Coordinates of C-alpha atoms in Angstrom, one line a residue:
X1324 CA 29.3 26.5 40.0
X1325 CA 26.5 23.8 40.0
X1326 CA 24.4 26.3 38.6
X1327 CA 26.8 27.2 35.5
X1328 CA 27.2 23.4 35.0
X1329 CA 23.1 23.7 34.9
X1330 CA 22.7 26.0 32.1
X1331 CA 25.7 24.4 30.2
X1332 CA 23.5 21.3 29.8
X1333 CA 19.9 23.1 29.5
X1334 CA 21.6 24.8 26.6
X1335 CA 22.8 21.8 24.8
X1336 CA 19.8 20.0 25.1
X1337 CA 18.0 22.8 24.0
X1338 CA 20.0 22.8 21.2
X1339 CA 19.6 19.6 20.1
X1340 CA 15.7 19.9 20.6
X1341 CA 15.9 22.8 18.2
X1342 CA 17.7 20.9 15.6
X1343 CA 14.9 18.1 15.7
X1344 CA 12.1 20.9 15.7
X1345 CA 13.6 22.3 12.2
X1346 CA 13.4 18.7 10.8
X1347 CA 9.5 18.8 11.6
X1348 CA 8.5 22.8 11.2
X1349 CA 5.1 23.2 9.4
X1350 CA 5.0 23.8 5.8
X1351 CA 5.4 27.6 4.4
X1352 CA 1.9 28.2 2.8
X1353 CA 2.8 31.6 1.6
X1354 CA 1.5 32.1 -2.3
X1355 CA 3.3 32.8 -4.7
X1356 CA 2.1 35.9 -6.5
X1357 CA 3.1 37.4 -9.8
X1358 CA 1.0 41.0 -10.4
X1359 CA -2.6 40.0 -9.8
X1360 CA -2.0 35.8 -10.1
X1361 CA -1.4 33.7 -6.8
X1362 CA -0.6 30.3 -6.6
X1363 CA -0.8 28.2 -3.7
X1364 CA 1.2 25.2 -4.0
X1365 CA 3.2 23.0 -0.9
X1366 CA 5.7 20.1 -2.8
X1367 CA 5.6 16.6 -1.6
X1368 CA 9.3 15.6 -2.1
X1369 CA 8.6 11.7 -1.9
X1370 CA 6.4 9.2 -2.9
X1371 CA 6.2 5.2 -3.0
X1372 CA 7.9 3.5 -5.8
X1373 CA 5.9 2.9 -9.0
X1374 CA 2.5 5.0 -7.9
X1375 CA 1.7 7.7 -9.7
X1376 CA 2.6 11.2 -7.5
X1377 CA -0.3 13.6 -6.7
X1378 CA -0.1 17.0 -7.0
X1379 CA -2.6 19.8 -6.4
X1380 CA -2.6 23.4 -6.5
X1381 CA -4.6 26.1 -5.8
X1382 CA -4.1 29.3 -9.0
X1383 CA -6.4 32.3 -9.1
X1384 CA -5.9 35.8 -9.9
X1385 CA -7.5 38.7 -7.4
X1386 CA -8.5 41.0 -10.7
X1387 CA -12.1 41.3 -11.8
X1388 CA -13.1 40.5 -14.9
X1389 CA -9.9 38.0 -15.2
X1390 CA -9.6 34.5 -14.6
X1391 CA -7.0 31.1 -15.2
X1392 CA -6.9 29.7 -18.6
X1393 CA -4.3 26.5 -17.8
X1394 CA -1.8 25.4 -15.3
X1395 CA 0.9 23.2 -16.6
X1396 CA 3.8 21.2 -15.0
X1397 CA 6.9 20.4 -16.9
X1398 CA 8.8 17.4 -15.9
X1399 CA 11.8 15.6 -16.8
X1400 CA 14.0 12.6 -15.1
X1401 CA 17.8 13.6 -15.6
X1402 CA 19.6 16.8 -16.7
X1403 CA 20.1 17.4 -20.7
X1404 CA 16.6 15.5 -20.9
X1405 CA 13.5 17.8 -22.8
X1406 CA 10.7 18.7 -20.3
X1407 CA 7.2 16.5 -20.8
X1408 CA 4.5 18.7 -20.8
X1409 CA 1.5 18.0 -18.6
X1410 CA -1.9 20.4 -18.5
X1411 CA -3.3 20.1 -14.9
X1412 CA -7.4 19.5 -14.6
X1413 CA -9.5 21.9 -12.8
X1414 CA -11.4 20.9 -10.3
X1415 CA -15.3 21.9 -11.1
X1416 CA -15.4 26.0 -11.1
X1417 CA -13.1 26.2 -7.9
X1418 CA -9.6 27.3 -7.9
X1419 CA -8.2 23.7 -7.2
X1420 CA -5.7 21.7 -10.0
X1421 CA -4.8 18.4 -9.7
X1422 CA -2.5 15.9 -11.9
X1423 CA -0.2 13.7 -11.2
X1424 CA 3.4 12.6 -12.5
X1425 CA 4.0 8.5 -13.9
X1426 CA 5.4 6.4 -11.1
X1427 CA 9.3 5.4 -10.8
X1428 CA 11.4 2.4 -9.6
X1429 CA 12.8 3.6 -5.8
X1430 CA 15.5 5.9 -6.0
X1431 CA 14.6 7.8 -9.3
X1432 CA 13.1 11.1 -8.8
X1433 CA 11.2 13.5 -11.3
X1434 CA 12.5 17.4 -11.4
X1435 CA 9.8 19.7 -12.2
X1436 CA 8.1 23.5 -12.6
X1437 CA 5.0 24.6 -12.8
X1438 CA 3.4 27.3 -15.2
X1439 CA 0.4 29.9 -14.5
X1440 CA -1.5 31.3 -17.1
X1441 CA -4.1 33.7 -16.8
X1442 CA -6.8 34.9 -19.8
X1443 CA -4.4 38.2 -20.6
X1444 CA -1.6 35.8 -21.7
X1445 CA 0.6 36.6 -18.2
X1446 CA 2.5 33.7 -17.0
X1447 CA 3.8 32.9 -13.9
X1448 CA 6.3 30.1 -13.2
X1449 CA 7.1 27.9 -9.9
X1450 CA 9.5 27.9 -8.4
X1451 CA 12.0 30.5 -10.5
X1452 CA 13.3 29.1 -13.7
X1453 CA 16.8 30.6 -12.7
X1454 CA 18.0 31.7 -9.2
X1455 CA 21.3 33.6 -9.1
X1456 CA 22.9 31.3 -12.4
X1457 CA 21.6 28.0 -11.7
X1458 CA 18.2 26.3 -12.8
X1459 CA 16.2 25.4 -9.9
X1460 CA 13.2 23.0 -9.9
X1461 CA 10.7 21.4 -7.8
X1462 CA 11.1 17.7 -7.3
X1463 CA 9.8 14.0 -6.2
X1464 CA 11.8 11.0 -4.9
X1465 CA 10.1 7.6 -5.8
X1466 CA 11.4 5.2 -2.2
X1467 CA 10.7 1.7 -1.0
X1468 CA 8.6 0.9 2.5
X1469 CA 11.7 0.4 5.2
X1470 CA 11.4 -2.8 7.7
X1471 CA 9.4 -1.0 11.0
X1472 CA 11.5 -2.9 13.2
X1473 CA 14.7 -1.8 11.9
X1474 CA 13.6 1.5 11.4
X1475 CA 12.7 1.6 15.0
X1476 CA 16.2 0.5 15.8
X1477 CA 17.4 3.2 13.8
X1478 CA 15.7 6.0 15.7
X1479 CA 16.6 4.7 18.9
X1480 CA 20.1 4.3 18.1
X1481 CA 20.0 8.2 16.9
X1482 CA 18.3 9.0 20.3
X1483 CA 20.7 7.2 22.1
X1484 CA 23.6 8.4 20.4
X1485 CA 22.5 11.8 20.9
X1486 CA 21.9 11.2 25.4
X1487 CA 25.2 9.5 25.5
X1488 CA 26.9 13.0 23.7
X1489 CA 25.0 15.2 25.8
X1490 CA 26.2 13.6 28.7
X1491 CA 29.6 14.3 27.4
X1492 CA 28.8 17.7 27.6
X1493 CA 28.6 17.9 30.9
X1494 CA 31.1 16.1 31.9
X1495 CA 33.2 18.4 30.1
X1496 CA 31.7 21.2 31.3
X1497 CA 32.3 20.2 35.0
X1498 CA 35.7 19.3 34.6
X1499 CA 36.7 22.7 32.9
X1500 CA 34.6 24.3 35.8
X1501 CA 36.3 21.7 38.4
X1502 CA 39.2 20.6 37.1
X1503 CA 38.4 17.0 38.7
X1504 CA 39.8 14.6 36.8
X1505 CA 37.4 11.3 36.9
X1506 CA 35.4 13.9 34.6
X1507 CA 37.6 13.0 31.2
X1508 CA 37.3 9.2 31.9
X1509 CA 33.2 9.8 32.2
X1510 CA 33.4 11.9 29.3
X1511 CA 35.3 9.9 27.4
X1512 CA 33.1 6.5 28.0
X1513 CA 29.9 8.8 26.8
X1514 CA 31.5 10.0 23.5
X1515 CA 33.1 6.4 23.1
X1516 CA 29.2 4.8 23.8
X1517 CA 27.7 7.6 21.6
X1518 CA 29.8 7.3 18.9
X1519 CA 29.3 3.5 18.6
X1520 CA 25.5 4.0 18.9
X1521 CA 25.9 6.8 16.1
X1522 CA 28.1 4.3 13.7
X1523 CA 25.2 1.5 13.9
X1524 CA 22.8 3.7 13.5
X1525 CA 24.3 5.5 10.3
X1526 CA 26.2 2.8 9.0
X1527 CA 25.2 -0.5 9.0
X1528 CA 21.1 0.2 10.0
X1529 CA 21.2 3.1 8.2
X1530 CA 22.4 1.3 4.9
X1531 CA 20.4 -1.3 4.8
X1532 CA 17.4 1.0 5.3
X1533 CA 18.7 3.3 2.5
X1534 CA 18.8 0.2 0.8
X1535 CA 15.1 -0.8 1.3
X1536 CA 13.8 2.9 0.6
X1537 CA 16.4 3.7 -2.3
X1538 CA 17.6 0.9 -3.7
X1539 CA 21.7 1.7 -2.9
X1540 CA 23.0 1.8 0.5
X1541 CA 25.7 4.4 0.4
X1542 CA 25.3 7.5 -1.8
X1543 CA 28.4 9.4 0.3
X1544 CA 32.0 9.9 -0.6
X1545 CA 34.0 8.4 -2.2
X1546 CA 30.5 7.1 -4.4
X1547 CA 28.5 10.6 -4.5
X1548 CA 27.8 13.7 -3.1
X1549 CA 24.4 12.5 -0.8
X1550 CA 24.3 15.3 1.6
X1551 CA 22.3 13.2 4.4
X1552 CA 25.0 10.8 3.5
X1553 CA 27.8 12.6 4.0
X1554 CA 26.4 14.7 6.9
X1555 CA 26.5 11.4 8.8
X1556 CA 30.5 10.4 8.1
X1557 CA 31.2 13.9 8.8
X1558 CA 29.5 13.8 12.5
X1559 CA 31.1 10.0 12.8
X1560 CA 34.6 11.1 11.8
X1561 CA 34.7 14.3 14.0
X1562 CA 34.0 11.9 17.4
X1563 CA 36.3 8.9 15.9
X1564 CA 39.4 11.6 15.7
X1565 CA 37.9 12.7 19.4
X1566 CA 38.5 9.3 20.4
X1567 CA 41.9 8.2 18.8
X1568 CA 43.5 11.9 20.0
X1569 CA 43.0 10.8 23.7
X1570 CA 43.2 7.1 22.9
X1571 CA 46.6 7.2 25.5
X1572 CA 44.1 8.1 28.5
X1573 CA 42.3 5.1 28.6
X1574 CA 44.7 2.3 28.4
X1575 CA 44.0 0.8 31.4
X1576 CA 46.7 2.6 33.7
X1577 CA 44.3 6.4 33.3
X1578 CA 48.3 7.9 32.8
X1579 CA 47.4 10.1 30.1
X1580 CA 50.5 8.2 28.7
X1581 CA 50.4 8.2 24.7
X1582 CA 47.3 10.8 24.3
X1583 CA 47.8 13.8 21.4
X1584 CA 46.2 16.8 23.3
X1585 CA 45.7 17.3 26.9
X1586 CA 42.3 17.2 29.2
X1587 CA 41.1 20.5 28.8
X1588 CA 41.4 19.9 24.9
X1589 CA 39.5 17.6 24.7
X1590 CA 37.2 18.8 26.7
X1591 CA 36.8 21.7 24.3
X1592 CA 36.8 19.3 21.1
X1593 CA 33.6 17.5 22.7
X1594 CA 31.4 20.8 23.4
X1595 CA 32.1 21.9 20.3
X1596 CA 31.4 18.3 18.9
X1597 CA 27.8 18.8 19.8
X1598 CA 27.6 22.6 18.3
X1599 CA 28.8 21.0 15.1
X1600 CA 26.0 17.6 15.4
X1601 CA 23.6 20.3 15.7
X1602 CA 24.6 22.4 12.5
X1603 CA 25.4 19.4 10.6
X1604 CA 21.6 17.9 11.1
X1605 CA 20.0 21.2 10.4
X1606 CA 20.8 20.5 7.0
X1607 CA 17.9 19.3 5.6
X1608 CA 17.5 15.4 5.3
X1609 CA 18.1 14.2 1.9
X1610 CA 19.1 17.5 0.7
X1611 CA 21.2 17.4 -2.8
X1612 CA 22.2 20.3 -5.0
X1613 CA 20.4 20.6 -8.5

């Protein structure tokens, strides 16, 4: 028994840990290659308001007796908007181009593609111009510097958030194992304590940092579609209805008096709470649909 309870709680903090690794992977350096042109090119999606963004690439071809003639980058702010055209500057006789797109006030981002063109007229384009009906381009978020302090706070209120949840876990775990009940008033106090660390965290720290870096402090529903927005109500809402569906539990007599779903229920709801934390975050930060 002690030993299931063991694994239950290596798992979910292995899960967790695997959720923060895929924010933090290393790059994919893979080349793009069209025929006998490669381009090696990793995007920077951010860069600090008003400074002009770098961007380097590396473009060759493999084939003798052919070589670059220009790299380009097409850029544009908003959708509906004609794409400026910048030609890139090669870097002596190496393979290396470099230019760089005009600065922007926090929050505004440039959307962009690069072409290839080697001396046989061939052209090669970065990313794909269209990918299964829908226009797809590279792009660079201009953000303000975030207080340290505060930001700080707001990493430590994540961490804490997540400790308090795990805990949850196993509390639920043992009591479905156990069926001892001072396990649901444990487990409740760790989902309650979690989910107030996770609502400072996202809400008002979080805001005020968006704020700071992006100029608004709420880009969710009902004002947008901000996935790293929304991701965060989602996670918030799924513990608040944990709370308020076994609200009757803790009302100072322990009855169970009041409460909307029974022990092993909830018990359930808060394993699979963390399962979903763990999707949800895999979705990359500041994701957004072009």
């Amino acid at each position: 028994m002690t030993k299931t309870i063991t694994r239950m709680i290596v798992i979910a903090i292995i899960m967790v840990g695997v959720g923060i690794f895929m924010h933090f992977k290393i790059p994919d350096v893979k080349p793009y290659e069209k025929g006998d042109m490669k381009v090696v090119f990793v995007p920077d999606d951010d860069s600090p308001e008003n400074r002009r963004h770098l961007i380097t690439l590396s473009a060759f071809t493999v084939k003798e007796g052919v070589d670059m003639k220009e790299v380009r980058i097409f850029y544009k702010k908003v959708k509906g908007e004609d794409f400026k055209v910048s030609v890139m500057q090669k870097v002596k006789e190496g393979s290396t181009y470099v230019d760089s797109l005009p600065g922007l006030p926090k929050g505004e981002r440039w959307f962009y593609y690069i072409e290839a063109e080697d001396t046989t007229g061939n052209i090669m384009t970065i990313p794909e111009r269209v990918k299964e009906g829908r226009q797809i381009n590279f792009y660079v978020t201009f953000e303000g510097t975030a207080n340290r302090l505060l930001f700080i706070s707001h990493i430590v209120l994540a961490i804490t958030a997540v400790i308090f949840w795990v805990h949850s876990v196993f509390y639920a775990v043992n009591y479905l194992i156990t069926g001892e009940r001072y396990n649901i008033r444990l487990e409740f106090y760790s989902v309650l304590y979690g989910t107030i660390s996770f609502f400072i965290f996202a809400f008002p720290v979080g805001g005020y940092i968006a704020h700071q870096v992006f100029g608004q402090a709420w880009s969710g529903i009902p004002f947008g579609w901000d996935i790293t927005d929304n991701k965060s109500l989602i996670t918030f809402l799924y513990y608040a209805a944990i709370l308020y569906l076994v609200k009757g539990k803790f009302n100072g007599r322990n009855t169970g008096n009041g409460d909307i779903i029974n022990d092993k229920n909830f018990s359930l709801l808060v394993i699979l709470g963390i399962v979903i934390t763990v999707i949800v975050y895999n979705i990359p930060h500041s994701y957004f649909i072009q």
